PDB file of C-alpha atoms in Angstrom:
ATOM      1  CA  UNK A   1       5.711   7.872 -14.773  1.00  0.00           C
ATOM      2  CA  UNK A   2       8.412   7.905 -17.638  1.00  0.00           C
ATOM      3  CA  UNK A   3      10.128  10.977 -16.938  1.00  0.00           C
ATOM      4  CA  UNK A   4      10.660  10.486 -13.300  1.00  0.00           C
ATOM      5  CA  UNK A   5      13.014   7.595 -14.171  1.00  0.00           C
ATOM      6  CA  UNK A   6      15.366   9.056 -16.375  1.00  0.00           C
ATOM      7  CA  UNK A   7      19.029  10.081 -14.573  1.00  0.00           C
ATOM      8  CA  UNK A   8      17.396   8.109 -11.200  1.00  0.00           C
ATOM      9  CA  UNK A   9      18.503   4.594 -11.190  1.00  0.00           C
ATOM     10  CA  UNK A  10      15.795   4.119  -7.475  1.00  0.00           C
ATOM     11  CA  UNK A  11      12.705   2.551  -7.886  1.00  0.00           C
ATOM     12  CA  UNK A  12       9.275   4.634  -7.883  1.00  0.00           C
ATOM     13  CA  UNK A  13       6.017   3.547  -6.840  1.00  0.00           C
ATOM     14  CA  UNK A  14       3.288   5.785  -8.617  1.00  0.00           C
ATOM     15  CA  UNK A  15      -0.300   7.113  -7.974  1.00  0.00           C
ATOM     16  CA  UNK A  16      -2.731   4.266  -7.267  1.00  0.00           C
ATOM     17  CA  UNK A  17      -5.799   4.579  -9.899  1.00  0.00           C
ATOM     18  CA  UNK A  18      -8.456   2.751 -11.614  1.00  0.00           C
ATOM     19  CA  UNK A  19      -7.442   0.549 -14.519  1.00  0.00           C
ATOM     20  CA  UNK A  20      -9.474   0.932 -17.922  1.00  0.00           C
ATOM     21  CA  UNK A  21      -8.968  -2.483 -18.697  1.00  0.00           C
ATOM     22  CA  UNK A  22     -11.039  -3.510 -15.969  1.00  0.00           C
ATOM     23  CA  UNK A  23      -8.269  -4.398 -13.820  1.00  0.00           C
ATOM     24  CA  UNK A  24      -9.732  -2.528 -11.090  1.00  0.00           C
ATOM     25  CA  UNK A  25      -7.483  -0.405  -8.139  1.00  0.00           C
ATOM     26  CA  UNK A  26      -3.334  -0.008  -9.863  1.00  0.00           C
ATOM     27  CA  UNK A  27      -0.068   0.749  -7.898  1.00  0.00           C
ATOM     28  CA  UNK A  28       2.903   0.999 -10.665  1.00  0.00           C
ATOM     29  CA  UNK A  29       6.144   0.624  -9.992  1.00  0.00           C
ATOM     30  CA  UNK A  30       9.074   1.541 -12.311  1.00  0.00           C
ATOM     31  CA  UNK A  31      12.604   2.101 -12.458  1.00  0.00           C
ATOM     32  CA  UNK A  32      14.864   3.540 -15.270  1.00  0.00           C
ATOM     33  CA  UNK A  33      16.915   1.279 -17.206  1.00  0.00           C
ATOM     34  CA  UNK A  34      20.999   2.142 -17.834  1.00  0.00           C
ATOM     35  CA  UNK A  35      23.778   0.453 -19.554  1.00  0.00           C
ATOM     36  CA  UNK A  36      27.114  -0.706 -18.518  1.00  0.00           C
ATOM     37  CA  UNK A  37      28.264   3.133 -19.623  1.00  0.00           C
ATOM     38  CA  UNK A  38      25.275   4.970 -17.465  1.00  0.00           C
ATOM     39  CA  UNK A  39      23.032   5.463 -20.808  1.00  0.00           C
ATOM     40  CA  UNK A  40      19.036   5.925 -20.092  1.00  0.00           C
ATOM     41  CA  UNK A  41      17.561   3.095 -22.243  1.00  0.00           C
ATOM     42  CA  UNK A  42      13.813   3.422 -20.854  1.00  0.00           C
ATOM     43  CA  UNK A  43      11.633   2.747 -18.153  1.00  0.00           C
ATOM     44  CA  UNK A  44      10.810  -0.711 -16.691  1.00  0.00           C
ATOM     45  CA  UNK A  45       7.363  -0.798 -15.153  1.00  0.00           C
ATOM     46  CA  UNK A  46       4.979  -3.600 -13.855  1.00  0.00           C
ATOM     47  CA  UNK A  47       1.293  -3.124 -12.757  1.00  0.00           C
ATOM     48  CA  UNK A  48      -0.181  -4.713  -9.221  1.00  0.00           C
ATOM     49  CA  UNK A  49      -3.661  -4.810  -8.847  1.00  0.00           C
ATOM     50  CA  UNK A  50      -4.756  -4.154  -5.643  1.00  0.00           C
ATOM     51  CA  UNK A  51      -7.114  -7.369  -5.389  1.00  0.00           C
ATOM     52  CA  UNK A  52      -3.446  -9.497  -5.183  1.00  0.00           C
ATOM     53  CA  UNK A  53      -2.070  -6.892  -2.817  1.00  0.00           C
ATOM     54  CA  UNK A  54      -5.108  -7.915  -0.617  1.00  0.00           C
ATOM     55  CA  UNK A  55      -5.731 -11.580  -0.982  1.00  0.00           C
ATOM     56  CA  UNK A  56      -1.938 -12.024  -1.051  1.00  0.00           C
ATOM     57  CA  UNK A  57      -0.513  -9.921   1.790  1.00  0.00           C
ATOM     58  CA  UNK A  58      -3.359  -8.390   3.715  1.00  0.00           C
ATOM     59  CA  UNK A  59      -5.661 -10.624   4.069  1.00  0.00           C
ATOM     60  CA  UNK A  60      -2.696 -13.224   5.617  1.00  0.00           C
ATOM     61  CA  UNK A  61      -3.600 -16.593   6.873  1.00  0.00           C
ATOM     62  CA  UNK A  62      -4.164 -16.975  11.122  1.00  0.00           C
ATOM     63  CA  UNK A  63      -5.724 -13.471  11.392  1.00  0.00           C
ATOM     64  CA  UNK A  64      -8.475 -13.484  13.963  1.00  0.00           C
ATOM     65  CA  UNK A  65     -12.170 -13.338  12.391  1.00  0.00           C
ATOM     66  CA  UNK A  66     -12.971  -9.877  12.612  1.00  0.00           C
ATOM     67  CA  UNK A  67      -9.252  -8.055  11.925  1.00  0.00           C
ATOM     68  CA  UNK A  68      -8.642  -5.434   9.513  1.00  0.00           C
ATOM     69  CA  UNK A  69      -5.355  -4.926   7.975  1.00  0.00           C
ATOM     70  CA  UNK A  70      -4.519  -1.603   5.981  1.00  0.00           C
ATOM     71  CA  UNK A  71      -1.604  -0.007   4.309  1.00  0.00           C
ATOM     72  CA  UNK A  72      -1.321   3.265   5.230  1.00  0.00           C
ATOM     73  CA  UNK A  73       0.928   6.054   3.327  1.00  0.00           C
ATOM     74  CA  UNK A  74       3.060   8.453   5.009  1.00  0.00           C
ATOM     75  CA  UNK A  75       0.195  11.488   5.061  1.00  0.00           C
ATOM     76  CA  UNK A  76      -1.926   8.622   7.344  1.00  0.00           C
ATOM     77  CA  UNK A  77      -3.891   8.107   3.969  1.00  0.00           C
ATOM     78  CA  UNK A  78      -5.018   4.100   3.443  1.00  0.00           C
ATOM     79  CA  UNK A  79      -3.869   3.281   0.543  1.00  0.00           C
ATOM     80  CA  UNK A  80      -5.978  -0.115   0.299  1.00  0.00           C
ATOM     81  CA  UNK A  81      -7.689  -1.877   3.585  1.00  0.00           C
ATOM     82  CA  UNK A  82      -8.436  -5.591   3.692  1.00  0.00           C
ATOM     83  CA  UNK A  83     -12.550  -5.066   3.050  1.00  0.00           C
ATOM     84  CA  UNK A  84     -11.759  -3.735  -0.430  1.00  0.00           C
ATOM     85  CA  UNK A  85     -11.010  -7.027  -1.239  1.00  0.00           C
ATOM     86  CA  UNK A  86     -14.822  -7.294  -2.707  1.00  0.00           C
ATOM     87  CA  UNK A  87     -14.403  -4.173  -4.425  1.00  0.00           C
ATOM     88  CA  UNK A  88     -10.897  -3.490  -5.465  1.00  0.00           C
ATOM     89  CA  UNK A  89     -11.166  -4.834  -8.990  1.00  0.00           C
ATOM     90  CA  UNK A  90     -14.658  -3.112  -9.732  1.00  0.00           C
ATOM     91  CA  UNK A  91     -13.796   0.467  -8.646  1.00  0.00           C
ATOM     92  CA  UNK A  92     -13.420   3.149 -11.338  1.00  0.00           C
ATOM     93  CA  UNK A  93     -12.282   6.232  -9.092  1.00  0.00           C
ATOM     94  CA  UNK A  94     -10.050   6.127  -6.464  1.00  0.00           C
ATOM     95  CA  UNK A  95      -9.934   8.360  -3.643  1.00  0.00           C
ATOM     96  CA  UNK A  96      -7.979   7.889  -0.509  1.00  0.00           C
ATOM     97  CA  UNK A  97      -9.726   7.937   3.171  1.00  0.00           C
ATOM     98  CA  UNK A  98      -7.911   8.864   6.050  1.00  0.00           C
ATOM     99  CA  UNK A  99      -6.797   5.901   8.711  1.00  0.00           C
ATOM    100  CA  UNK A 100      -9.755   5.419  11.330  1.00  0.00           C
ATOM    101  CA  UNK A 101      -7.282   6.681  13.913  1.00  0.00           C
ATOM    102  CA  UNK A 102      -5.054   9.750  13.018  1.00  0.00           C
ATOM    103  CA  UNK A 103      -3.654   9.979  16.489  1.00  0.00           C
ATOM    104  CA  UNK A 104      -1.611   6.895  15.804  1.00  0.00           C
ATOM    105  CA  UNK A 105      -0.518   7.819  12.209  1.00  0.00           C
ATOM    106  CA  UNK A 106       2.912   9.344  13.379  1.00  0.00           C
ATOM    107  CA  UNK A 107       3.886   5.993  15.603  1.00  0.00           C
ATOM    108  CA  UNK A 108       3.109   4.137  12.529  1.00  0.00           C
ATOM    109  CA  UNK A 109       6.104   5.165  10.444  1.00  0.00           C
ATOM    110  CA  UNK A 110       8.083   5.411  13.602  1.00  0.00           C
ATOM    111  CA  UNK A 111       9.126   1.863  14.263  1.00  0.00           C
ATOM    112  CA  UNK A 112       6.903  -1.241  14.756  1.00  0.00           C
ATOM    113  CA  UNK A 113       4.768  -1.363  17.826  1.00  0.00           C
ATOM    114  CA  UNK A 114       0.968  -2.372  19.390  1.00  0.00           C
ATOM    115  CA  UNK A 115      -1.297   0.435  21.113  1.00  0.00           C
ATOM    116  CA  UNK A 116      -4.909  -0.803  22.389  1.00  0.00           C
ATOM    117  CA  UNK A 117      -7.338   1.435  21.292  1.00  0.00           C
ATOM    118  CA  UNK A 118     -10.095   2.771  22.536  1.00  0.00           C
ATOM    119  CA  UNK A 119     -13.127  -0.153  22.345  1.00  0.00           C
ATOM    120  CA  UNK A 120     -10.863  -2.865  23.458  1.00  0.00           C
ATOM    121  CA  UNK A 121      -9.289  -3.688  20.025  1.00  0.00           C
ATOM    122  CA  UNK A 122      -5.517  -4.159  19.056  1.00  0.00           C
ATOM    123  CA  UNK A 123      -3.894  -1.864  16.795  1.00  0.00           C
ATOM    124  CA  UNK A 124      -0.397  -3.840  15.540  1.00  0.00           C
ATOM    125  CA  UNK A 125       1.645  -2.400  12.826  1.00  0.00           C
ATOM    126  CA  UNK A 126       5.120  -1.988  10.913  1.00  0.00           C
ATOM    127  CA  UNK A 127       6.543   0.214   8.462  1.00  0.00           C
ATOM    128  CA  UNK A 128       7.315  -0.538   5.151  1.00  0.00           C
ATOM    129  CA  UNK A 129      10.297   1.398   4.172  1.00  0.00           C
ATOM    130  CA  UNK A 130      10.354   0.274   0.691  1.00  0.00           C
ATOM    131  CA  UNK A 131       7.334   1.697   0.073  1.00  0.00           C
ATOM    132  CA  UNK A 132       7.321   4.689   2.815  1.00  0.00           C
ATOM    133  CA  UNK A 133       3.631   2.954   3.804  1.00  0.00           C
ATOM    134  CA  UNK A 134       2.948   1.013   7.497  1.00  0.00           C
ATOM    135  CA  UNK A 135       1.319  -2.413   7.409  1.00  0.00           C
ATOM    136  CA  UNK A 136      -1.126  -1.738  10.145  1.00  0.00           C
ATOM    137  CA  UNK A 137      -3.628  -4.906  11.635  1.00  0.00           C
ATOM    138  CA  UNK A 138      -6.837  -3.788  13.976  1.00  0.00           C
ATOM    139  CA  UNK A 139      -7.454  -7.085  16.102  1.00  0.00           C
ATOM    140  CA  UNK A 140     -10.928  -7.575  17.792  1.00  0.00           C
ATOM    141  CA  UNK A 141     -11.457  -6.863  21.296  1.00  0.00           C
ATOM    142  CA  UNK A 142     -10.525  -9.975  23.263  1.00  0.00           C
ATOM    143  CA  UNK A 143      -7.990 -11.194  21.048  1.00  0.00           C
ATOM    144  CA  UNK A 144      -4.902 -10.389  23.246  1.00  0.00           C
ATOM    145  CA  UNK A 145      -5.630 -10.105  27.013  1.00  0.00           C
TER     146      UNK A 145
END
């Protein structure tokens, strides 16, 4: 994660895995440091568990009972889902599932938007572009008539 810094002054978000400090699920993000002259002095970096990224953000306030938010990379990988929230500090491997619904992965780095899916439920999302990842909510059937 040190090297891919130096001569790029844009920020880099780095391979989620599982901390040995018992910190559970990591995403790093780091961005090389420069003087007033354009000298590499280092790296700066900063750890987020994934158990803040889901109480936090995910798992936001006024969500129906029964929703499921994700984040979902660019290959239509989730990255972390709201029911890790249990889990995401314990794990000690990480391996990425694919989103429940591939056939909406491409729409969800398109733009924002809503599709109903199949049993009745509400699939919401946005992208992220900071992060190249969508924010994407599954709401219970019912929900939205």
């Amino acid at each position: 994660w040190y090297t891919v810094n130096k001569g790029d002054r844009d920020r880099h978000w780095h391979a989620i895995d599982a901390d040995e400090s018992e910190m559970g699920l990591l995403i790093t993000c780091s961005r090389g440091l420069y003087d007033p002259d354009g000298r590499f002095l280092g790296v700066a970096a900063v750890d987020i568990g994934f158990g803040y990224v889901i109480s936090e953000y995910l798992d936001a306030p006024g969500l129906p009972e029964g929703s499921e938010a994700f984040l979902v990379d660019a290959d239509g990988l989730v990255v972390v889902r709201s029911s890790q929230a249990e889990g995401a500090r314990e794990v000690e491997e990480y391996a990425p599932e694919p989103f429940p619904w591939p056939e909406h992965v491409g729409a969800l780095h398109a733009g924002a938007g809503t599709e109903p899916l199949e049993d009745g439920q509400l699939l919401v999302w946005a992208p992220l572009s900071a992060l190249d990842w969508s924010y994407a909510v599954v709401l219970p059937a019912g929900v939205v008539d």
